Amino acid sequence: MSDSTPGKTTDNGPTTSSTTASSGGVRRVLKGLAQVGLGASLLFAGTSHLTVAREEFQAQVPDWFPIDHDVVVLVSRVVELALGAGLVATWQQPYRRRLGILVALFFVVIFPGNVAQYLEHKDGFGLDTDEKRLLRLPFQAVLVAWALLATRQPRSER
């Protein structure tokens, strides 16, 4: 005899409710891993930008930008560290979602530096040809999507 109660296993396998709950749990775990991974990446990048890779990041500040390149790198890295720490520590909605939007905006704001590095033919981070610098540009959209998707509020909570 088969039990047709939602969320329980029947002779034919799990019901739709059980499958939905299971896939929702997997999605939550993957989103959590994506959020922590992005946070850890920002923390690592921010730390290295303030220390060993500081000059590399100065190459991304456009020549036309009116503020000292080192100051721009220092300020942007402090922001990067704060955002990375926030991603690792913030799990409650709606704060998690708001943080994801801030991280995405950060990636949008620094994108002109990536474009300038290409247009001004500046080497940095192994990007020593125009082809490499150009291929890097679309990756910024991946970072924006990563920030938004990893922190998106589940439909069940909207």
Tab-separated table of C-alpha atoms in Angstrom:
chain	number	residue	atom	x	y	z
A	1	MET	CA	0.000	0.000	0.000
A	2	SER	CA	1.283	3.391	-0.878
A	3	ASP	CA	1.156	6.492	1.354
A	4	SER	CA	0.127	9.625	-0.549
A	5	THR	CA	1.035	12.108	2.192
A	6	PRO	CA	3.113	14.945	0.705
A	7	GLY	CA	6.780	14.768	1.516
A	8	LYS	CA	6.781	11.042	2.294
A	9	THR	CA	8.217	8.213	0.282
A	10	THR	CA	5.770	6.107	-1.698
A	11	ASP	CA	6.206	2.847	-3.514
A	12	ASN	CA	7.077	4.941	-6.557
A	13	GLY	CA	9.769	7.001	-4.825
A	14	PRO	CA	9.613	10.400	-3.128
A	15	THR	CA	6.630	12.628	-3.763
A	16	THR	CA	6.920	16.036	-5.363
A	17	SER	CA	7.017	17.847	-2.003
A	18	SER	CA	9.927	15.739	-0.809
A	19	THR	CA	11.806	16.258	-4.047
A	20	THR	CA	11.204	19.997	-3.903
A	21	ALA	CA	12.362	20.189	-0.293
A	22	SER	CA	15.440	18.136	-1.095
A	23	SER	CA	16.411	20.223	-4.114
A	24	GLY	CA	15.736	23.393	-2.101
A	25	GLY	CA	18.155	22.166	0.562
A	26	VAL	CA	20.812	21.419	-2.026
A	27	ARG	CA	20.292	24.864	-3.577
A	28	ARG	CA	20.654	26.492	-0.156
A	29	VAL	CA	23.917	24.661	0.478
A	30	LEU	CA	25.291	25.552	-2.963
A	31	LYS	CA	24.300	29.198	-2.533
A	32	GLY	CA	25.948	29.209	0.899
A	33	LEU	CA	29.132	27.748	-0.538
A	34	ALA	CA	29.042	30.290	-3.372
A	35	GLN	CA	28.573	33.126	-0.890
A	36	VAL	CA	31.421	31.978	1.364
A	37	GLY	CA	33.631	31.310	-1.669
A	38	LEU	CA	33.073	34.813	-2.994
A	39	GLY	CA	33.625	36.286	0.475
A	40	ALA	CA	36.859	34.347	0.907
A	41	SER	CA	37.996	35.442	-2.559
A	42	LEU	CA	37.366	39.085	-1.691
A	43	LEU	CA	39.198	38.699	1.626
A	44	PHE	CA	42.170	37.076	-0.097
A	45	ALA	CA	42.214	39.660	-2.880
A	46	GLY	CA	41.849	42.559	-0.459
A	47	THR	CA	44.672	41.271	1.694
A	48	SER	CA	47.003	40.674	-1.240
A	49	HIS	CA	46.115	44.027	-2.784
A	50	LEU	CA	47.136	45.792	0.386
A	51	THR	CA	50.381	43.861	0.586
A	52	VAL	CA	52.111	41.857	-2.151
A	53	ALA	CA	49.975	42.874	-5.167
A	54	ARG	CA	49.552	46.552	-4.375
A	55	GLU	CA	51.466	47.788	-7.419
A	56	GLU	CA	49.590	45.365	-9.678
A	57	PHE	CA	46.328	46.990	-8.673
A	58	GLN	CA	47.627	50.459	-9.315
A	59	ALA	CA	47.767	49.402	-12.987
A	60	GLN	CA	43.976	49.184	-12.949
A	61	VAL	CA	43.455	52.768	-11.860
A	62	PRO	CA	42.827	54.800	-15.017
A	63	ASP	CA	45.456	57.440	-15.825
A	64	TRP	CA	42.711	60.078	-16.054
A	65	PHE	CA	41.389	59.370	-12.530
A	66	PRO	CA	42.172	62.488	-10.440
A	67	ILE	CA	43.000	60.735	-7.158
A	68	ASP	CA	46.412	59.257	-6.317
A	69	HIS	CA	46.487	55.657	-7.556
A	70	ASP	CA	47.813	54.288	-4.280
A	71	VAL	CA	44.988	55.962	-2.337
A	72	VAL	CA	42.429	54.481	-4.726
A	73	VAL	CA	43.925	51.007	-4.268
A	74	LEU	CA	43.988	51.358	-0.478
A	75	VAL	CA	40.400	52.588	-0.211
A	76	SER	CA	39.010	50.054	-2.664
A	77	ARG	CA	40.789	47.221	-0.863
A	78	VAL	CA	39.401	48.265	2.522
A	79	VAL	CA	35.951	48.163	0.911
A	80	GLU	CA	36.791	44.776	-0.587
A	81	LEU	CA	37.829	43.422	2.816
A	82	ALA	CA	34.637	44.724	4.430
A	83	LEU	CA	32.464	43.191	1.715
A	84	GLY	CA	34.322	39.886	1.929
A	85	ALA	CA	33.916	39.751	5.702
A	86	GLY	CA	30.255	40.637	5.317
A	87	LEU	CA	29.694	37.795	2.861
A	88	VAL	CA	31.289	35.307	5.208
A	89	ALA	CA	29.331	36.531	8.243
A	90	THR	CA	25.898	37.639	6.975
A	91	TRP	CA	23.217	34.979	6.593
A	92	GLN	CA	19.925	36.614	7.551
A	93	GLN	CA	17.622	37.990	4.892
A	94	PRO	CA	17.069	40.752	3.873
A	95	TYR	CA	20.613	41.772	4.931
A	96	ARG	CA	22.199	38.969	2.943
A	97	ARG	CA	20.437	40.104	-0.236
A	98	ARG	CA	21.311	43.750	0.350
A	99	LEU	CA	24.946	42.803	0.846
A	100	GLY	CA	24.894	40.847	-2.414
A	101	ILE	CA	23.617	43.934	-4.202
A	102	LEU	CA	26.408	46.032	-2.652
A	103	VAL	CA	29.023	43.502	-3.755
A	104	ALA	CA	27.581	43.465	-7.279
A	105	LEU	CA	27.665	47.273	-7.356
A	106	PHE	CA	31.284	47.209	-6.189
A	107	PHE	CA	32.159	44.996	-9.160
A	108	VAL	CA	30.333	47.405	-11.481
A	109	VAL	CA	32.107	50.434	-9.988
A	110	ILE	CA	35.579	48.954	-10.430
A	111	PHE	CA	34.885	47.760	-13.980
A	112	PRO	CA	36.146	51.021	-15.569
A	113	GLY	CA	39.544	50.180	-14.064
A	114	ASN	CA	39.548	46.898	-15.961
A	115	VAL	CA	38.573	48.691	-19.162
A	116	ALA	CA	41.289	51.302	-18.568
A	117	GLN	CA	43.865	48.575	-18.069
A	118	TYR	CA	42.930	47.260	-21.519
A	119	LEU	CA	42.714	50.644	-23.257
A	120	GLU	CA	45.913	51.960	-21.677
A	121	HIS	CA	47.811	48.707	-22.370
A	122	LYS	CA	48.881	48.304	-18.735
A	123	ASP	CA	50.302	45.012	-17.527
A	124	GLY	CA	49.156	43.544	-14.240
A	125	PHE	CA	48.257	40.139	-12.790
A	126	GLY	CA	49.716	38.302	-15.751
A	127	LEU	CA	47.575	40.340	-18.130
A	128	ASP	CA	50.507	41.286	-20.308
A	129	THR	CA	48.804	41.352	-23.715
A	130	ASP	CA	45.784	43.184	-25.054
A	131	GLU	CA	44.159	39.837	-25.824
A	132	LYS	CA	44.422	38.703	-22.190
A	133	ARG	CA	43.167	42.048	-20.914
A	134	LEU	CA	40.214	41.920	-23.317
A	135	LEU	CA	39.336	38.330	-22.391
A	136	ARG	CA	39.223	39.352	-18.741
A	137	LEU	CA	36.518	41.991	-19.228
A	138	PRO	CA	33.501	39.628	-19.475
A	139	PHE	CA	34.545	37.967	-16.214
A	140	GLN	CA	33.293	41.049	-14.364
A	141	ALA	CA	29.737	40.116	-15.375
A	142	VAL	CA	30.341	36.663	-13.886
A	143	LEU	CA	31.347	38.286	-10.585
A	144	VAL	CA	28.215	40.459	-10.588
A	145	ALA	CA	26.005	37.427	-11.261
A	146	TRP	CA	27.862	35.400	-8.620
A	147	ALA	CA	27.209	38.060	-5.975
A	148	LEU	CA	23.529	38.363	-6.856
A	149	LEU	CA	22.764	34.666	-7.205
A	150	ALA	CA	24.657	33.558	-4.099
A	151	THR	CA	22.752	35.987	-1.886
A	152	ARG	CA	19.325	35.872	-3.553
A	153	GLN	CA	16.410	35.334	-1.243
A	154	PRO	CA	14.674	31.973	-1.808
A	155	ARG	CA	11.254	32.189	-3.458
A	156	SER	CA	9.667	30.629	-0.398
A	157	GLU	CA	10.791	33.655	1.673
A	158	ARG	CA	9.714	36.370	-0.767
